[in-house]
Tab-separated table of C-alpha atoms and ligand atoms in Angstrom:
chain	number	residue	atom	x	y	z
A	285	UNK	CA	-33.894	-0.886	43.717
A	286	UNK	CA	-36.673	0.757	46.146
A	287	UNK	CA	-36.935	4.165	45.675
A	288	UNK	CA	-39.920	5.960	48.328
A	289	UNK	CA	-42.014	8.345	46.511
A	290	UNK	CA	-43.477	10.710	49.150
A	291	UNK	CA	-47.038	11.385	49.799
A	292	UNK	CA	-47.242	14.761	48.041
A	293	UNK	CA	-45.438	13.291	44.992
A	294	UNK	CA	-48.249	10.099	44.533
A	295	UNK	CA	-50.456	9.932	42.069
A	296	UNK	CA	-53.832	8.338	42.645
A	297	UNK	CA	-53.166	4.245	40.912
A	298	UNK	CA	-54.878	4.210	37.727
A	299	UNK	CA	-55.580	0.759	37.846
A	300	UNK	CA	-55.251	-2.613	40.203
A	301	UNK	CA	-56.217	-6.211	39.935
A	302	UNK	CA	-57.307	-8.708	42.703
A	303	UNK	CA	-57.005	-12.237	42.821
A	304	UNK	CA	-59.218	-12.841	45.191
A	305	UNK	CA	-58.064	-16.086	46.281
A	306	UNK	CA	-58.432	-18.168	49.470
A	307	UNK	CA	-62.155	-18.456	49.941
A	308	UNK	CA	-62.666	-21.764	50.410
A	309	UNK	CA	-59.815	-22.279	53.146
A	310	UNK	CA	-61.420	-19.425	54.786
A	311	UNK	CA	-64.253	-21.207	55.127
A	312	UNK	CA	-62.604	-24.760	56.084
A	313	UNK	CA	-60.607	-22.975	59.243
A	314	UNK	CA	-64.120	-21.625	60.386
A	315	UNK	CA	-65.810	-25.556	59.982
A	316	UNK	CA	-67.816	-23.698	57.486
A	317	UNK	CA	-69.014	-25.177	53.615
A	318	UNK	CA	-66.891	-23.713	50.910
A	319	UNK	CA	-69.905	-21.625	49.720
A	320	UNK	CA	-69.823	-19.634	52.968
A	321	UNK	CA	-66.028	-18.759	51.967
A	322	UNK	CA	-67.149	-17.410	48.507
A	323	UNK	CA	-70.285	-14.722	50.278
A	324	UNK	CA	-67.787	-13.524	52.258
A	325	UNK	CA	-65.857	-13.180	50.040
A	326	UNK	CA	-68.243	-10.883	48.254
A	327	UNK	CA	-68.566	-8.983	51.489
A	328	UNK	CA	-65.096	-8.030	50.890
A	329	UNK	CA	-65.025	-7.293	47.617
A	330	UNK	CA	-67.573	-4.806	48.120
A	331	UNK	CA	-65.317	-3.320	51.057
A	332	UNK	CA	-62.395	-3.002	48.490
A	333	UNK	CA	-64.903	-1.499	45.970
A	334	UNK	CA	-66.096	1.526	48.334
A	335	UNK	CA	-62.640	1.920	49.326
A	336	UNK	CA	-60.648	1.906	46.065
A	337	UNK	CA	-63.866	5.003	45.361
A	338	UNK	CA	-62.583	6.802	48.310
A	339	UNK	CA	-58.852	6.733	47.216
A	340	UNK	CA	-59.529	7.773	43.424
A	341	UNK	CA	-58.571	4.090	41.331
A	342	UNK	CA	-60.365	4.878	38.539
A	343	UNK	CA	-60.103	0.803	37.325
A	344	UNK	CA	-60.829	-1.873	39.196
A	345	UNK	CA	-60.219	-5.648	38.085
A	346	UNK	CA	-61.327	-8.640	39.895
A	347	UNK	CA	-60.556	-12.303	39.070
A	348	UNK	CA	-64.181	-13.967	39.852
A	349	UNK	CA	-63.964	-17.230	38.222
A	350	UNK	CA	-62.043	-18.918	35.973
A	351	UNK	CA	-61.934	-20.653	32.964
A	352	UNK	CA	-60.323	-23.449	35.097
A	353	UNK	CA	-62.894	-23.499	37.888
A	354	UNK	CA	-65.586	-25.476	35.794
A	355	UNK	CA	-63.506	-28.195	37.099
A	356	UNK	CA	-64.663	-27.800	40.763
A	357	UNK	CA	-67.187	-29.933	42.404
A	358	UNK	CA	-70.981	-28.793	40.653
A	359	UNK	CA	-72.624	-27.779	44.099
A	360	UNK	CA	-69.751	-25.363	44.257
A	361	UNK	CA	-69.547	-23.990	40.753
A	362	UNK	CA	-73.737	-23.286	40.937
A	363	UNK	CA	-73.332	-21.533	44.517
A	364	UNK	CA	-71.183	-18.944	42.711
A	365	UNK	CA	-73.338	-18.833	39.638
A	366	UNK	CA	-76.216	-18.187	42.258
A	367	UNK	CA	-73.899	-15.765	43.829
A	368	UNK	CA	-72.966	-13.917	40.929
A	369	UNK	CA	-76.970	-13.573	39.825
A	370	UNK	CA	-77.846	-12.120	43.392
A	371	UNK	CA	-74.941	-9.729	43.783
A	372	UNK	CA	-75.561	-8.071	40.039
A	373	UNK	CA	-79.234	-7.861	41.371
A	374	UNK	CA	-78.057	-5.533	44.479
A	375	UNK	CA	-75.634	-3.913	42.168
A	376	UNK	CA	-77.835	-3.222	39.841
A	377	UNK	CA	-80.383	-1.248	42.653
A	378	UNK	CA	-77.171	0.261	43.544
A	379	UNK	CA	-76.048	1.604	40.314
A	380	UNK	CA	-75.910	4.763	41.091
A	381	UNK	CA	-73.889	4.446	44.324
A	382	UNK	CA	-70.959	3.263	42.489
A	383	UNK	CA	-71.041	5.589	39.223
A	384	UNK	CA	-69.190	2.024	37.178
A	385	UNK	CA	-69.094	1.276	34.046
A	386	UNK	CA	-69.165	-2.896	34.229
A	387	UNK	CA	-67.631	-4.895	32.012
A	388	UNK	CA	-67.308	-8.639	32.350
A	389	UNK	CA	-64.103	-10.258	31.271
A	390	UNK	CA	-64.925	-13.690	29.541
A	391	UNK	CA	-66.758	-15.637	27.318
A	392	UNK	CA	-70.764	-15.398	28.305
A	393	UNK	CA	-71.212	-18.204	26.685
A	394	UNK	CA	-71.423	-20.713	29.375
A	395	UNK	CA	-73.891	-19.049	31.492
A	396	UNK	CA	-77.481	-19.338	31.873
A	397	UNK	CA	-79.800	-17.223	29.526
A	398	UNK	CA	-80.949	-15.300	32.399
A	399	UNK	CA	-77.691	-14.508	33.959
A	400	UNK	CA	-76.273	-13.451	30.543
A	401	UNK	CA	-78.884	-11.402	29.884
A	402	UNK	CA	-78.523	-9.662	33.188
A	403	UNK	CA	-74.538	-9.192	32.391
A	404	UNK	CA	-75.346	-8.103	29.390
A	405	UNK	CA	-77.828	-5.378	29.894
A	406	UNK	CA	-75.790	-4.309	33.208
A	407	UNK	CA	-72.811	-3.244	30.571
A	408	UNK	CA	-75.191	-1.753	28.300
A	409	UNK	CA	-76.718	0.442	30.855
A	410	UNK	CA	-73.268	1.402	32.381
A	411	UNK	CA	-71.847	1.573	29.178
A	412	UNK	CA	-70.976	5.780	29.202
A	413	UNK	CA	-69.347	5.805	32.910
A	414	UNK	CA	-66.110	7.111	33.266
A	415	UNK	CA	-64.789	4.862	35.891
A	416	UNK	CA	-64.639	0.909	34.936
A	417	UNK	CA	-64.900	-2.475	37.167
A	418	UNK	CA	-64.001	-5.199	35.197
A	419	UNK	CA	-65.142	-8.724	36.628
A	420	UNK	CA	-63.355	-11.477	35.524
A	421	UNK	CA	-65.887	-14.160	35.163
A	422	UNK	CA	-65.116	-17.592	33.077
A	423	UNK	CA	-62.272	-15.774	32.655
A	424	UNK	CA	-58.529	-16.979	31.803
A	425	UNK	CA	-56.101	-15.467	29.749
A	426	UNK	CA	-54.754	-17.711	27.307
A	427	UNK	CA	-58.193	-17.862	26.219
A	428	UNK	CA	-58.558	-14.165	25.821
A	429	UNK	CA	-55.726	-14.294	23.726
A	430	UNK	CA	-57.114	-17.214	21.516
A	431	UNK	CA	-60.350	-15.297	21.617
A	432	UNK	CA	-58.609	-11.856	20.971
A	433	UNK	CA	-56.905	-13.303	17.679
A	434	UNK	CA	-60.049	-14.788	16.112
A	435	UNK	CA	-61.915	-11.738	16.771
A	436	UNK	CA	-59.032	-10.315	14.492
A	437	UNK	CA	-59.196	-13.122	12.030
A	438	UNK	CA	-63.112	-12.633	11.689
A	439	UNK	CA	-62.522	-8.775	10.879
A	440	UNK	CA	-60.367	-9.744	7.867
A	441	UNK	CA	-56.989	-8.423	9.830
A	442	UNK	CA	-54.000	-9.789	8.298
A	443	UNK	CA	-51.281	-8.903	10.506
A	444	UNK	CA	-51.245	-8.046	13.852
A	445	UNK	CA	-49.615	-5.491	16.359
A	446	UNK	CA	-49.787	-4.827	20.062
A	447	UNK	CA	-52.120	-2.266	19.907
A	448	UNK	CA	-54.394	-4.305	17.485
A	449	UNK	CA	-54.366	-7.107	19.885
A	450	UNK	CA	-54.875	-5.092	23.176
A	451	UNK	CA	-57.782	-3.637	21.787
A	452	UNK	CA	-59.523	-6.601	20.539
A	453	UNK	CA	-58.938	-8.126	24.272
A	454	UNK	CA	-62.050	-8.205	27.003
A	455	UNK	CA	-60.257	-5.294	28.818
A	456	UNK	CA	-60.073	-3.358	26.029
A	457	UNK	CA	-61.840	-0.182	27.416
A	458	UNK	CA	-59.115	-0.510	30.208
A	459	UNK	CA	-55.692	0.524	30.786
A	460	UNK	CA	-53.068	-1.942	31.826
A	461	UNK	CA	-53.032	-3.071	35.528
A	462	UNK	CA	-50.652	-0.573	37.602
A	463	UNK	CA	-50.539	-3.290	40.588
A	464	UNK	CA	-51.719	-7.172	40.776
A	465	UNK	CA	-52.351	-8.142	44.672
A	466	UNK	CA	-53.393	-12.050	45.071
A	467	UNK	CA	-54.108	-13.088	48.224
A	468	UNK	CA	-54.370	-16.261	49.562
A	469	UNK	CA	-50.511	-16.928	49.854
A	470	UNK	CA	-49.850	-18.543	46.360
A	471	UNK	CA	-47.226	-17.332	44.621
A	472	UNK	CA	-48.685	-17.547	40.730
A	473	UNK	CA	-51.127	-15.250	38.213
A	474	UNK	CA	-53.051	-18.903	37.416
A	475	UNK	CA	-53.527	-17.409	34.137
A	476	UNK	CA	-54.276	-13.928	34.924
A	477	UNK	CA	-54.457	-10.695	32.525
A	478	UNK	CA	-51.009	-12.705	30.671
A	479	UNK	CA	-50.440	-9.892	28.411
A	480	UNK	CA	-51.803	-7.250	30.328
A	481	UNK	CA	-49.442	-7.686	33.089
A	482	UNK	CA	-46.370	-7.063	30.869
A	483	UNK	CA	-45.423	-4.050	33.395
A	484	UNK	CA	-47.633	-4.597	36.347
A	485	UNK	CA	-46.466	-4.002	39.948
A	486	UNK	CA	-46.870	-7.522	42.122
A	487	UNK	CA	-48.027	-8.004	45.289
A	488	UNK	CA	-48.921	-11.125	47.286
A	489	UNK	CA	-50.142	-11.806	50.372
A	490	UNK	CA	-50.558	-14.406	52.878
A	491	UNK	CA	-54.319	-13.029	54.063
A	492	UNK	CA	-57.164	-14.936	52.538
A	493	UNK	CA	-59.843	-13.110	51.010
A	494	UNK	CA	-62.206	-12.805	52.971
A	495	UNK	CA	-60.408	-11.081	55.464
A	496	UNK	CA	-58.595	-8.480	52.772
A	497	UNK	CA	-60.268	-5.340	54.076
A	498	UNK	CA	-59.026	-1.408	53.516
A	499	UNK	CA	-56.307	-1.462	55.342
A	500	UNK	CA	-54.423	-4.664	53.321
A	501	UNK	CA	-55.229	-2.851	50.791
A	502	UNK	CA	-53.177	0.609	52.019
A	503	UNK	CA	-50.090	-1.528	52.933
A	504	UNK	CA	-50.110	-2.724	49.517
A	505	UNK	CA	-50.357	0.626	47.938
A	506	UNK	CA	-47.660	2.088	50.122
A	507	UNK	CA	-45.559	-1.053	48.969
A	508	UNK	CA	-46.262	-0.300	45.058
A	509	UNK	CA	-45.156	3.245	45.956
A	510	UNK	CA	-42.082	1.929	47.120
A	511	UNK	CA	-41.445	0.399	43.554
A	512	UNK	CA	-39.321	1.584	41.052
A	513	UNK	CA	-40.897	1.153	37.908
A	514	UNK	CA	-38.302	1.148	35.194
A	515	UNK	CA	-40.031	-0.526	32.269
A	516	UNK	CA	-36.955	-1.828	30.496
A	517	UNK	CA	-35.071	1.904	31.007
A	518	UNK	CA	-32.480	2.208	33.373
B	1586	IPE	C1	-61.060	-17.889	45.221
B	1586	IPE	O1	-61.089	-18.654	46.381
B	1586	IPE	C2	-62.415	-17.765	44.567
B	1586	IPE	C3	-62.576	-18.608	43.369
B	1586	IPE	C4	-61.614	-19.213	42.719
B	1586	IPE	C5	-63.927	-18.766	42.866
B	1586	IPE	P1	-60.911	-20.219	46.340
B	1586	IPE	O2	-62.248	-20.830	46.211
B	1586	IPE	O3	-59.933	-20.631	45.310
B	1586	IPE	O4	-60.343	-20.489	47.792
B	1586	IPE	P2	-59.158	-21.482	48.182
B	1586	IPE	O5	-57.971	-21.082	47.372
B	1586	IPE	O6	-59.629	-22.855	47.858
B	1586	IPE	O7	-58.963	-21.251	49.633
B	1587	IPE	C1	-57.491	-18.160	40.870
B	1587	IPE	O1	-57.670	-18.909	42.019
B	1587	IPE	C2	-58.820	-17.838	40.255
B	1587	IPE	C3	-59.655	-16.899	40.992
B	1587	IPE	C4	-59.296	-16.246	42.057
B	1587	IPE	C5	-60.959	-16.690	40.429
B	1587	IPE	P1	-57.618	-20.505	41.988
B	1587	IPE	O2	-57.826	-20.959	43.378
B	1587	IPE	O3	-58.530	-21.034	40.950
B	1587	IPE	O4	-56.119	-20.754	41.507
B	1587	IPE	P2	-55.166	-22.013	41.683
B	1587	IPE	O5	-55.965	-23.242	41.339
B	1587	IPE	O6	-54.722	-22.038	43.107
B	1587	IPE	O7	-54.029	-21.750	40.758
B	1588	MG	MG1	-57.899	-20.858	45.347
């Protein structure tokens, strides 16, 4: 059932998620590399960023890379490695602009010394913001699960609840995800924030990435406004 909650009535969203899919066909329609696909879609990203600031969304996620994307073609996977390197160096200079605290979803492992160590001291030096952007990177989340329980096992916990879980997962500085937008046209989470989208608003879209800009972005939020969220109540 749809129920319209009027303007006055709205609170700001606490928190949405992007899977910021369709890239690479972006590219493709334009006779352009892949690559190009993925640095514009960064372009948008930052778009979104500025804009979800202007509206008040105090928590941002984005899906980045996942844990299944090491299977893509090398030249690709290093382009958004290099990617990933340059935009935390601009975001860096920018700190201040966007007033984040950063946290990267995912095991670090992976990554290159220097790009770790640039991840790492970016969430150190963010650490005491009020407002988060989480940034899925080798991210997937069966494995934060996996990862989530041996964190447990290691602290000597012997039986688990939801709230034990939840806070040993990546997000746990972050509140669940009010609204999950993919674009791209797909019509699947490809193993997406699995338990923290017990309750999450959906929202897909046919428009690719790249060209997801502020005002997708508003017709999405007056759809999730539209929602009735019942959570298992009547
Ligand atoms: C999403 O765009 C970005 C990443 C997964 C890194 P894609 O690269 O998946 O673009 P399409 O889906 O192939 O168009
Ligand atoms: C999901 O997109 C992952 C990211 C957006 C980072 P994919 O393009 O990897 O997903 P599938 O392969 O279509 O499920
Ligand atoms: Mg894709």
């Amino acid at each position: 059932m749809k129920t319209t909650v009027t303007a006055k009535e709205r609170k700001p969203i606490e928190h949405i998620a992007f899977i910021m899919d369709g890239n690479g066909r972006w590219a493709k329609k334009r006779g352009m590399p892949r690559e190009q696909g993925h640095r514009f879609g960064v372009k948008a990203f930052q778009s979104i960023l500025e804009h979800c600031r202007d509206i008040g969304v105090h928590t941002i996620t984005v899906y980045a890379f996942s844990t299944e994307n090491w299977k893509r073609p090398e030249k690709e996977v290093k382009s958004i490695m290099r990617l990933m390197d340059r935009y935390l160096s601009d975001f860096e200079k920018n700190m201040d602009r966007y007033q984040m605290r950063l946290c990267f979803l995912g095991d670090k492992a992976p990554f290159d010394a220097k790009l770790r160590a640039r991840m790492e001291q970016m969430e150190q030096a963010s650490k005491d913001r009020e407002r988060i952007l989480n940034i899925g990177f080798n991210y997937g989340g069966r494995d934060e699960i996996v990862h989530a329980c041996n964190r447990l096992i290691a602290q000597g916990v012997k039986e688990v609840s939801e709230d034990s879980i939840s806070g040993a997962l990546y997000t746990a500085a972050s509140s669940d995800p009010d609204l999950i937008i993919r674009t791209g046209g797909d019509l699947r989470i490809s193993n997406f924030m699995l338990w923290q989208a017990a309750y999450a608003e959906l929202y897909f879209t046919d428009v690719l990435w790249p060209d997801f800009g502020p005002a997708e972005l508003d017709a999405a939020i007056e759809e999730f406004y539209t929602r009735q969220r019942r959570y298992g109540g009547v």
